[in-house]
mmCIF file of C-alpha atoms in Angstrom:
data_model
loop_
_atom_site.group_PDB
_atom_site.id
_atom_site.type_symbol
_atom_site.label_atom_id
_atom_site.label_comp_id
_atom_site.label_asym_id
_atom_site.label_seq_id
_atom_site.Cartn_x
_atom_site.Cartn_y
_atom_site.Cartn_z
ATOM 1 C CA MET X 1 -41.153 -10.159 4.899
ATOM 2 C CA LYS X 2 -39.623 -6.803 5.464
ATOM 3 C CA ALA X 3 -39.627 -5.959 1.743
ATOM 4 C CA VAL X 4 -43.251 -7.014 1.376
ATOM 5 C CA THR X 5 -44.366 -4.798 4.215
ATOM 6 C CA GLY X 6 -42.328 -1.939 2.828
ATOM 7 C CA GLU X 7 -43.790 -2.305 -0.608
ATOM 8 C CA SER X 8 -47.402 -2.553 0.515
ATOM 9 C CA SER X 9 -47.027 0.544 2.700
ATOM 10 C CA GLU X 10 -45.431 2.343 -0.135
ATOM 11 C CA LEU X 11 -48.299 1.223 -2.405
ATOM 12 C CA LYS X 12 -50.676 2.990 -0.067
ATOM 13 C CA SER X 13 -48.629 6.213 -0.002
ATOM 14 C CA SER X 14 -48.084 6.016 -3.705
ATOM 15 C CA LYS X 15 -47.864 9.483 -5.281
ATOM 16 C CA LEU X 16 -49.078 10.988 -1.976
ATOM 17 C CA LYS X 17 -45.838 12.526 -0.665
ATOM 18 C CA PRO X 18 -43.804 14.296 -3.357
ATOM 19 C CA GLY X 19 -42.329 16.449 -0.587
ATOM 20 C CA VAL X 20 -40.453 13.628 1.016
ATOM 21 C CA ASN X 21 -37.988 13.332 -1.901
ATOM 22 C CA ARG X 22 -37.567 17.102 -1.811
ATOM 23 C CA GLY X 23 -36.789 16.908 1.909
ATOM 24 C CA LEU X 24 -34.287 14.234 1.254
ATOM 25 C CA SER X 25 -32.643 16.335 -1.490
ATOM 26 C CA ILE X 26 -32.436 19.393 0.813
ATOM 27 C CA PHE X 27 -30.830 17.237 3.536
ATOM 28 C CA ASP X 28 -28.418 15.906 0.851
ATOM 29 C CA PHE X 29 -27.502 19.516 -0.065
ATOM 30 C CA ILE X 30 -26.763 20.392 3.544
ATOM 31 C CA LEU X 31 -24.634 17.238 4.004
ATOM 32 C CA ARG X 32 -22.684 18.135 0.910
ATOM 33 C CA LEU X 33 -21.921 21.542 2.284
ATOM 34 C CA ALA X 34 -20.731 20.023 5.549
ATOM 35 C CA ALA X 35 -18.611 17.458 3.706
ATOM 36 C CA ILE X 36 -16.957 20.249 1.684
ATOM 37 C CA VAL X 37 -15.953 21.956 4.904
ATOM 38 C CA GLY X 38 -14.560 18.670 6.301
ATOM 39 C CA ALA X 39 -12.589 17.682 3.204
ATOM 40 C CA LEU X 40 -11.303 21.130 2.397
ATOM 41 C CA GLY X 41 -10.399 21.760 6.051
ATOM 42 C CA SER X 42 -8.433 18.564 6.091
ATOM 43 C CA ALA X 43 -6.567 19.364 2.913
ATOM 44 C CA ILE X 44 -5.656 22.849 4.121
ATOM 45 C CA ALA X 45 -4.661 21.730 7.676
ATOM 46 C CA MET X 46 -2.445 18.980 6.261
ATOM 47 C CA GLY X 47 -1.057 21.101 3.381
ATOM 48 C CA THR X 48 0.050 23.951 5.635
ATOM 49 C CA THR X 49 1.702 21.732 8.220
ATOM 50 C CA THR X 50 5.394 22.401 8.614
ATOM 51 C CA GLN X 51 7.811 22.405 11.567
ATOM 52 C CA THR X 52 11.360 23.415 11.783
ATOM 53 C CA LEU X 53 13.235 22.263 14.848
ATOM 54 C CA PRO X 54 15.090 24.960 16.838
ATOM 55 C CA PHE X 55 18.405 23.268 16.506
ATOM 56 C CA ALA X 56 20.549 22.360 13.465
ATOM 57 C CA THR X 57 23.809 20.747 12.632
ATOM 58 C CA GLN X 58 26.287 22.477 10.357
ATOM 59 C CA PHE X 59 24.720 21.059 7.149
ATOM 60 C CA ILE X 60 21.196 19.989 8.049
ATOM 61 C CA GLN X 61 18.273 21.884 9.406
ATOM 62 C CA PHE X 62 15.630 19.542 10.800
ATOM 63 C CA ARG X 63 12.429 20.383 9.118
ATOM 64 C CA ALA X 64 9.236 18.384 8.556
ATOM 65 C CA GLU X 65 6.725 19.108 5.908
ATOM 66 C CA TYR X 66 3.658 17.138 4.741
ATOM 67 C CA ASN X 67 5.297 16.283 1.415
ATOM 68 C CA ASP X 68 8.203 14.505 3.053
ATOM 69 C CA LEU X 69 5.833 11.532 3.179
ATOM 70 C CA PRO X 70 4.107 10.505 -0.106
ATOM 71 C CA MET X 71 1.035 9.249 1.835
ATOM 72 C CA PHE X 72 0.456 12.710 3.220
ATOM 73 C CA THR X 73 0.770 14.211 -0.302
ATOM 74 C CA PHE X 74 -1.745 11.627 -1.547
ATOM 75 C CA PHE X 75 -4.054 12.573 1.400
ATOM 76 C CA VAL X 76 -3.947 16.261 0.419
ATOM 77 C CA VAL X 77 -4.592 15.416 -3.308
ATOM 78 C CA ALA X 78 -7.455 13.101 -2.389
ATOM 79 C CA CYS X 79 -9.085 15.634 -0.093
ATOM 80 C CA ALA X 80 -8.686 18.368 -2.680
ATOM 81 C CA ILE X 81 -10.214 16.199 -5.499
ATOM 82 C CA VAL X 82 -13.174 15.202 -3.279
ATOM 83 C CA SER X 83 -13.783 18.879 -2.253
ATOM 84 C CA GLY X 84 -13.764 19.812 -5.931
ATOM 85 C CA TYR X 85 -16.166 17.061 -6.804
ATOM 86 C CA LEU X 86 -18.492 17.955 -3.967
ATOM 87 C CA VAL X 87 -18.534 21.623 -5.060
ATOM 88 C CA LEU X 88 -19.358 20.554 -8.638
ATOM 89 C CA SER X 89 -22.071 18.264 -7.421
ATOM 90 C CA LEU X 90 -23.921 21.073 -5.638
ATOM 91 C CA PRO X 91 -25.767 22.198 -8.838
ATOM 92 C CA LEU X 92 -26.933 18.640 -9.360
ATOM 93 C CA SER X 93 -28.147 18.568 -5.767
ATOM 94 C CA ILE X 94 -30.122 21.761 -6.299
ATOM 95 C CA PHE X 95 -31.547 20.281 -9.427
ATOM 96 C CA HIS X 96 -32.729 17.316 -7.357
ATOM 97 C CA ILE X 97 -34.451 19.749 -4.967
ATOM 98 C CA LEU X 98 -36.241 21.441 -7.855
ATOM 99 C CA ARG X 99 -37.063 18.307 -9.775
ATOM 100 C CA SER X 100 -37.576 15.628 -7.060
ATOM 101 C CA ARG X 101 -38.547 12.973 -9.617
ATOM 102 C CA ALA X 102 -35.193 12.889 -11.374
ATOM 103 C CA ARG X 103 -33.659 9.458 -11.390
ATOM 104 C CA ALA X 104 -30.944 9.102 -14.011
ATOM 105 C CA THR X 105 -28.924 11.872 -12.407
ATOM 106 C CA ARG X 106 -29.401 10.335 -8.965
ATOM 107 C CA VAL X 107 -27.941 6.986 -10.125
ATOM 108 C CA VAL X 108 -24.916 8.874 -11.616
ATOM 109 C CA LEU X 109 -24.550 10.682 -8.297
ATOM 110 C CA VAL X 110 -24.685 7.448 -6.279
ATOM 111 C CA PHE X 111 -21.926 5.999 -8.389
ATOM 112 C CA LEU X 112 -19.738 9.114 -8.258
ATOM 113 C CA ASP X 113 -20.298 9.423 -4.494
ATOM 114 C CA ALA X 114 -19.223 5.880 -4.021
ATOM 115 C CA GLY X 115 -16.058 6.450 -6.092
ATOM 116 C CA MET X 116 -15.154 9.626 -4.206
ATOM 117 C CA MET X 117 -15.797 7.859 -0.883
ATOM 118 C CA ALA X 118 -13.377 5.210 -1.918
ATOM 119 C CA LEU X 119 -10.809 7.826 -2.904
ATOM 120 C CA LEU X 120 -11.142 9.778 0.384
ATOM 121 C CA THR X 121 -11.134 6.633 2.565
ATOM 122 C CA SER X 122 -8.038 5.466 0.742
ATOM 123 C CA GLY X 123 -6.178 8.787 1.386
ATOM 124 C CA ALA X 124 -7.327 9.073 4.912
ATOM 125 C CA SER X 125 -6.330 5.462 5.800
ATOM 126 C CA ALA X 126 -2.887 5.713 4.242
ATOM 127 C CA ALA X 127 -2.243 8.930 6.173
ATOM 128 C CA ALA X 128 -3.652 7.411 9.349
ATOM 129 C CA ALA X 129 -1.237 4.430 8.992
ATOM 130 C CA ILE X 130 1.683 6.840 8.722
ATOM 131 C CA VAL X 131 0.421 8.946 11.665
ATOM 132 C CA TYR X 132 0.166 5.753 13.725
ATOM 133 C CA LEU X 133 3.742 4.845 12.839
ATOM 134 C CA ALA X 134 4.972 8.345 13.621
ATOM 135 C CA HIS X 135 3.417 8.115 17.061
ATOM 136 C CA LYS X 136 4.150 4.558 18.022
ATOM 137 C CA GLY X 137 6.981 3.463 15.723
ATOM 138 C CA ASN X 138 7.507 -0.227 15.043
ATOM 139 C CA GLY X 139 10.105 -2.254 16.877
ATOM 140 C CA LYS X 140 10.251 -5.209 14.453
ATOM 141 C CA THR X 141 11.041 -3.160 11.415
ATOM 142 C CA ASN X 142 13.147 -0.714 13.415
ATOM 143 C CA TRP X 143 11.078 2.337 12.385
ATOM 144 C CA LEU X 144 11.326 4.783 15.296
ATOM 145 C CA ALA X 145 8.590 7.153 16.403
ATOM 146 C CA ILE X 146 9.320 10.688 15.237
ATOM 147 C CA CYS X 147 6.645 12.419 17.305
ATOM 148 C CA GLN X 148 8.965 13.120 20.238
ATOM 149 C CA GLN X 149 10.990 15.453 17.967
ATOM 150 C CA PHE X 150 8.249 16.708 15.695
ATOM 151 C CA ASN X 151 5.489 17.019 18.242
ATOM 152 C CA SER X 152 3.544 19.892 16.786
ATOM 153 C CA PHE X 153 3.863 18.394 13.228
ATOM 154 C CA CYS X 154 2.388 15.135 14.591
ATOM 155 C CA GLU X 155 -0.479 16.932 16.299
ATOM 156 C CA ARG X 156 -1.429 18.895 13.172
ATOM 157 C CA THR X 157 -1.252 15.816 10.896
ATOM 158 C CA SER X 158 -3.323 13.749 13.322
ATOM 159 C CA GLY X 159 -5.887 16.509 13.751
ATOM 160 C CA SER X 160 -6.218 17.027 10.027
ATOM 161 C CA LEU X 161 -7.466 13.447 9.632
ATOM 162 C CA ILE X 162 -10.636 14.177 11.580
ATOM 163 C CA GLY X 163 -12.246 16.322 8.938
ATOM 164 C CA SER X 164 -11.730 13.722 6.236
ATOM 165 C CA PHE X 165 -13.253 10.888 8.350
ATOM 166 C CA VAL X 166 -16.261 13.182 9.016
ATOM 167 C CA ALA X 167 -16.618 13.677 5.274
ATOM 168 C CA ILE X 168 -16.397 9.894 4.644
ATOM 169 C CA VAL X 169 -19.359 9.311 7.020
ATOM 170 C CA LEU X 170 -21.289 12.137 5.381
ATOM 171 C CA LEU X 171 -20.701 10.626 1.975
ATOM 172 C CA MET X 172 -21.941 7.304 3.213
ATOM 173 C CA ILE X 173 -25.188 8.930 4.470
ATOM 174 C CA MET X 174 -25.541 10.681 1.089
ATOM 175 C CA ILE X 175 -25.355 7.366 -0.747
ATOM 176 C CA PHE X 176 -28.063 6.013 1.569
ATOM 177 C CA LEU X 177 -30.209 9.081 1.015
ATOM 178 C CA SER X 178 -29.955 8.767 -2.730
ATOM 179 C CA GLY X 179 -30.798 5.139 -2.512
ATOM 180 C CA ALA X 180 -33.842 5.947 -0.339
ATOM 181 C CA ALA X 181 -34.971 8.677 -2.735
ATOM 182 C CA LEU X 182 -34.655 6.279 -5.693
ATOM 183 C CA SER X 183 -36.577 3.546 -3.951
ATOM 184 C CA ARG X 184 -39.694 5.718 -3.438
ATOM 185 C CA ARG X 185 -42.493 5.079 -5.809
ATOM 186 C CA ARG X 186 -43.371 8.093 -7.950
ATOM 187 C CA MET U 1 -31.614 17.626 -20.195
ATOM 188 C CA LYS U 2 -30.134 14.160 -19.662
ATOM 189 C CA ALA U 3 -32.543 13.416 -16.781
ATOM 190 C CA VAL U 4 -35.505 14.527 -18.868
ATOM 191 C CA THR U 5 -34.589 12.265 -21.731
ATOM 192 C CA GLY U 6 -33.982 9.397 -19.341
ATOM 193 C CA GLU U 7 -37.343 9.848 -17.733
ATOM 194 C CA SER U 8 -39.312 10.085 -20.966
ATOM 195 C CA SER U 9 -37.665 7.007 -22.382
ATOM 196 C CA GLU U 10 -38.369 5.238 -19.105
ATOM 197 C CA LEU U 11 -41.966 6.307 -19.318
ATOM 198 C CA LYS U 12 -42.259 4.565 -22.612
ATOM 199 C CA SER U 13 -40.701 1.331 -21.352
ATOM 200 C CA SER U 14 -42.736 1.515 -18.120
ATOM 201 C CA LYS U 15 -43.605 -1.959 -16.853
ATOM 202 C CA LEU U 16 -42.417 -3.489 -20.180
ATOM 203 C CA LYS U 17 -39.135 -5.088 -19.105
ATOM 204 C CA PRO U 18 -39.338 -6.864 -15.753
ATOM 205 C CA GLY U 19 -36.463 -9.076 -16.935
ATOM 206 C CA VAL U 20 -33.828 -6.284 -16.931
ATOM 207 C CA ASN U 21 -33.947 -6.045 -13.107
ATOM 208 C CA ARG U 22 -33.647 -9.803 -12.899
ATOM 209 C CA GLY U 23 -30.610 -9.635 -15.171
ATOM 210 C CA LEU U 24 -29.024 -6.914 -12.976
ATOM 211 C CA SER U 25 -29.665 -9.097 -9.892
ATOM 212 C CA ILE U 26 -28.003 -12.117 -11.469
ATOM 213 C CA PHE U 27 -25.021 -10.017 -12.525
ATOM 214 C CA ASP U 28 -24.870 -8.690 -8.934
ATOM 215 C CA PHE U 29 -24.849 -12.233 -7.601
ATOM 216 C CA ILE U 30 -21.956 -13.163 -9.875
ATOM 217 C CA LEU U 31 -19.996 -10.077 -8.823
ATOM 218 C CA ARG U 32 -20.599 -11.028 -5.197
ATOM 219 C CA LEU U 33 -19.068 -14.451 -5.741
ATOM 220 C CA ALA U 34 -16.017 -12.867 -7.478
ATOM 221 C CA ALA U 35 -15.626 -10.323 -4.625
ATOM 222 C CA ILE U 36 -15.742 -13.108 -2.033
ATOM 223 C CA VAL U 37 -12.861 -14.892 -3.859
ATOM 224 C CA GLY U 38 -10.903 -11.633 -4.003
ATOM 225 C CA ALA U 39 -11.375 -10.553 -0.379
ATOM 226 C CA LEU U 40 -10.984 -14.068 1.121
ATOM 227 C CA GLY U 41 -7.915 -14.751 -1.066
ATOM 228 C CA SER U 42 -6.339 -11.538 0.157
ATOM 229 C CA ALA U 43 -7.051 -12.380 3.819
ATOM 230 C CA ILE U 44 -5.595 -15.875 3.486
ATOM 231 C CA ALA U 45 -2.550 -14.731 1.422
ATOM 232 C CA MET U 46 -1.735 -12.031 4.006
ATOM 233 C CA GLY U 47 -2.572 -14.134 7.059
ATOM 234 C CA THR U 48 -0.324 -17.009 6.077
ATOM 235 C CA THR U 49 2.690 -14.802 5.195
ATOM 236 C CA THR U 50 5.719 -15.535 7.329
ATOM 237 C CA GLN U 51 9.468 -15.507 6.670
ATOM 238 C CA THR U 52 12.341 -16.573 8.847
ATOM 239 C CA LEU U 53 15.754 -15.405 7.795
ATOM 240 C CA PRO U 54 18.412 -18.148 7.428
ATOM 241 C CA PHE U 55 20.755 -16.509 9.958
ATOM 242 C CA ALA U 56 20.357 -15.567 13.582
ATOM 243 C CA THR U 57 22.272 -13.924 16.431
ATOM 244 C CA GLN U 58 22.587 -15.627 19.745
ATOM 245 C CA PHE U 59 19.380 -14.134 21.079
ATOM 246 C CA ILE U 60 17.281 -13.060 18.148
ATOM 247 C CA GLN U 61 15.976 -14.990 15.243
ATOM 248 C CA PHE U 62 14.907 -12.706 12.418
ATOM 249 C CA ARG U 63 11.339 -13.579 11.600
ATOM 250 C CA ALA U 64 8.630 -11.517 9.970
ATOM 251 C CA GLU U 65 4.948 -12.195 10.257
ATOM 252 C CA TYR U 66 1.926 -10.216 9.125
ATOM 253 C CA ASN U 67 0.957 -9.390 12.770
ATOM 254 C CA ASP U 68 4.255 -7.644 13.339
ATOM 255 C CA LEU U 69 2.606 -4.657 11.796
ATOM 256 C CA PRO U 70 -0.823 -3.596 13.101
ATOM 257 C CA MET U 71 -1.930 -2.302 9.671
ATOM 258 C CA PHE U 72 -1.492 -5.804 8.184
ATOM 259 C CA THR U 73 -3.568 -7.250 11.036
ATOM 260 C CA PHE U 74 -6.233 -4.654 10.324
ATOM 261 C CA PHE U 75 -6.071 -5.559 6.638
ATOM 262 C CA VAL U 76 -6.686 -9.261 7.394
ATOM 263 C CA VAL U 77 -9.535 -8.434 9.772
ATOM 264 C CA ALA U 78 -11.131 -6.084 7.266
ATOM 265 C CA CYS U 79 -10.889 -8.665 4.434
ATOM 266 C CA ALA U 80 -12.357 -11.360 6.697
ATOM 267 C CA ILE U 81 -15.256 -9.098 7.813
ATOM 268 C CA VAL U 82 -16.081 -8.144 4.149
ATOM 269 C CA SER U 83 -15.836 -11.766 3.008
ATOM 270 C CA GLY U 84 -18.235 -12.794 5.797
ATOM 271 C CA TYR U 85 -20.638 -9.960 4.884
ATOM 272 C CA LEU U 86 -20.546 -10.883 1.251
ATOM 273 C CA VAL U 87 -21.391 -14.516 1.967
ATOM 274 C CA LEU U 88 -24.283 -13.389 4.227
ATOM 275 C CA SER U 89 -25.486 -11.050 1.474
ATOM 276 C CA LEU U 90 -25.777 -13.835 -1.070
ATOM 277 C CA PRO U 91 -29.259 -14.994 0.094
ATOM 278 C CA LEU U 92 -30.469 -11.385 -0.254
ATOM 279 C CA SER U 93 -28.994 -11.271 -3.758
ATOM 280 C CA ILE U 94 -30.917 -14.535 -4.626
ATOM 281 C CA PHE U 95 -34.058 -12.977 -3.121
ATOM 282 C CA HIS U 96 -33.581 -10.061 -5.528
ATOM 283 C CA ILE U 97 -33.319 -12.479 -8.470
ATOM 284 C CA LEU U 98 -36.568 -14.095 -7.488
ATOM 285 C CA ARG U 99 -38.424 -10.969 -6.534
ATOM 286 C CA SER U 100 -37.050 -8.321 -8.861
ATOM 287 C CA ARG U 101 -39.410 -5.646 -7.622
ATOM 288 C CA ALA U 102 -38.014 -5.621 -4.071
ATOM 289 C CA ARG U 103 -36.832 -2.165 -3.062
ATOM 290 C CA ALA U 104 -36.455 -1.785 0.693
ATOM 291 C CA THR U 105 -33.895 -4.597 0.816
ATOM 292 C CA ARG U 106 -32.048 -3.032 -2.130
ATOM 293 C CA VAL U 107 -31.667 0.247 -0.262
ATOM 294 C CA VAL U 108 -30.342 -1.632 2.833
ATOM 295 C CA LEU U 109 -27.920 -3.460 0.510
ATOM 296 C CA VAL U 110 -26.652 -0.224 -1.062
ATOM 297 C CA PHE U 111 -25.984 1.220 2.342
ATOM 298 C CA LEU U 112 -24.192 -1.936 3.714
ATOM 299 C CA ASP U 113 -22.204 -2.311 0.507
ATOM 300 C CA ALA U 114 -21.019 1.329 0.858
ATOM 301 C CA GLY U 115 -20.041 0.664 4.467
ATOM 302 C CA MET U 116 -18.119 -2.503 3.602
ATOM 303 C CA MET U 117 -16.457 -0.807 0.640
ATOM 304 C CA ALA U 118 -15.224 1.898 3.052
ATOM 305 C CA LEU U 119 -13.940 -0.721 5.480
ATOM 306 C CA LEU U 120 -12.102 -2.697 2.833
ATOM 307 C CA THR U 121 -10.623 0.423 1.209
ATOM 308 C CA SER U 122 -9.387 1.570 4.570
ATOM 309 C CA GLY U 123 -7.673 -1.741 5.288
ATOM 310 C CA ALA U 124 -6.208 -2.050 1.815
ATOM 311 C CA SER U 125 -4.875 1.481 1.799
ATOM 312 C CA ALA U 126 -3.282 1.252 5.275
ATOM 313 C CA ALA U 127 -1.569 -1.971 4.248
ATOM 314 C CA ALA U 128 -0.506 -0.470 0.912
ATOM 315 C CA ALA U 129 1.085 2.472 2.714
ATOM 316 C CA ILE U 130 3.162 0.045 4.845
ATOM 317 C CA VAL U 131 4.093 -2.023 1.741
ATOM 318 C CA TYR U 132 5.283 1.165 0.088
ATOM 319 C CA LEU U 133 7.391 2.094 3.160
ATOM 320 C CA ALA U 134 8.803 -1.464 3.292
ATOM 321 C CA HIS U 135 9.802 -1.252 -0.317
ATOM 322 C CA LYS U 136 11.112 2.324 -0.461
ATOM 323 C CA GLY U 137 11.698 3.425 3.065
ATOM 324 C CA ASN U 138 11.689 7.134 3.958
ATOM 325 C CA GLY U 139 14.854 9.108 4.260
ATOM 326 C CA LYS U 140 13.451 12.043 6.145
ATOM 327 C CA THR U 141 11.963 10.007 8.995
ATOM 328 C CA ASN U 142 14.887 7.565 8.885
ATOM 329 C CA TRP U 143 12.661 4.546 8.248
ATOM 330 C CA LEU U 144 14.656 2.082 6.247
ATOM 331 C CA ALA U 145 13.376 -0.270 3.593
ATOM 332 C CA ILE U 146 13.079 -3.801 4.942
ATOM 333 C CA CYS U 147 12.409 -5.567 1.622
ATOM 334 C CA GLN U 148 16.079 -6.265 0.979
ATOM 335 C CA GLN U 149 16.115 -8.583 3.934
ATOM 336 C CA PHE U 150 12.533 -9.879 3.872
ATOM 337 C CA ASN U 151 12.152 -10.100 0.129
ATOM 338 C CA SER U 152 9.694 -13.026 -0.031
ATOM 339 C CA PHE U 153 7.667 -11.524 2.816
ATOM 340 C CA CYS U 154 7.420 -8.286 0.846
ATOM 341 C CA GLU U 155 6.338 -9.996 -2.279
ATOM 342 C CA ARG U 156 3.606 -11.955 -0.593
ATOM 343 C CA THR U 157 2.220 -8.899 1.230
ATOM 344 C CA SER U 158 2.307 -6.809 -1.942
ATOM 345 C CA GLY U 159 0.585 -9.532 -3.913
ATOM 346 C CA SER U 160 -2.159 -10.055 -1.308
ATOM 347 C CA LEU U 161 -3.323 -6.479 -1.823
ATOM 348 C CA ILE U 162 -4.393 -7.189 -5.390
ATOM 349 C CA GLY U 163 -7.410 -9.306 -4.403
ATOM 350 C CA SER U 164 -8.703 -6.641 -2.024
ATOM 351 C CA PHE U 165 -8.479 -3.856 -4.662
ATOM 352 C CA VAL U 166 -10.379 -6.080 -7.113
ATOM 353 C CA ALA U 167 -13.076 -6.563 -4.456
ATOM 354 C CA ILE U 168 -13.304 -2.777 -3.955
ATOM 355 C CA VAL U 169 -13.929 -2.193 -7.632
ATOM 356 C CA LEU U 170 -16.542 -4.975 -7.696
ATOM 357 C CA LEU U 171 -18.303 -3.486 -4.658
ATOM 358 C CA MET U 172 -18.373 -0.141 -6.430
ATOM 359 C CA ILE U 173 -19.997 -1.728 -9.452
ATOM 360 C CA MET U 174 -22.545 -3.485 -7.179
ATOM 361 C CA ILE U 175 -23.521 -0.138 -5.657
ATOM 362 C CA PHE U 176 -24.064 1.219 -9.192
ATOM 363 C CA LEU U 177 -26.096 -1.856 -10.236
ATOM 364 C CA SER U 178 -28.332 -1.562 -7.162
ATOM 365 C CA GLY U 179 -28.833 2.117 -7.896
ATOM 366 C CA ALA U 180 -29.739 1.346 -11.521
ATOM 367 C CA ALA U 181 -32.146 -1.394 -10.431
ATOM 368 C CA LEU U 182 -33.798 1.023 -7.926
ATOM 369 C CA SER U 183 -34.150 3.735 -10.517
ATOM 370 C CA ARG U 184 -36.149 1.626 -12.980
ATOM 371 C CA ARG U 185 -39.899 2.325 -13.020
ATOM 372 C CA ARG U 186 -41.939 -0.713 -11.936
#
């Protein structure tokens, strides 16, 4: 029933509102800029995290860096790739503002957005799993929490996840906007 | 240039091929069935994993279950939710086969598919991060590999990830198919 109503109302407004698609494209462009900030901020925050403890034994200095854990490295790489993709997709987004009837490029963008969302979600979740372990530890597997020693390291890595999760939500909204723009009758 | 060519060729084929959208919908339906098998199989494989070691101290019996690690629990929950969603989306997919011009419901489906893909990717990646740690351990944080003791537990949990990653790829293809169906001129 919903679809029928949607279609009949769209039949009425057929070719009446070319500006709506342009509005959606402009909104998409703004979301892309915000997502770049989120993803790039996350990559930089995680990539520059390092902490050296103020004490040392004769042979070992206690030092934590993001690349001690492969999941954090993956997170930085994923955030960097997604930032790069989002920057490269900006010209396409501008093209959609100028030519609001374009469709083939929108489908490509939906597909790439979905792929990049999967990559970013994957990196952010893997990093979040490690952050959780670092905070809480796990008694059964005998993995101890390390955040009591490396407290500032833990805070930085936890905080750097925020930007990536914001970017994931923005990417999801972009996919919806592209779908909405594609569904409109031209 | 690509978009221009696409549009002009679509102008020619305008309203000529109603069957293509139906074909896309049927393909979408088959992919959904496959994704249900993948996600549900993963949830069951992970949820039924348990291993009791053949030796015990006076007080402790060494026993590993999926819910010893919160990320594995999250993985099972995410797989179950996505399976449930995919089953519920089957009627909508059939509706699209019958009424290949429907658009509002397709946009809703693109959005929900993207959300479910994010959920499943998140669960699978968190579980994969733990599986990696269980296999390799991490020297810097002093988390030891547990797979030498719990080898069959490790194998089962590693294997159960496969189905979910297959389901992620299928969901991505579904999003692309919906976008392609939406982009066609009717």
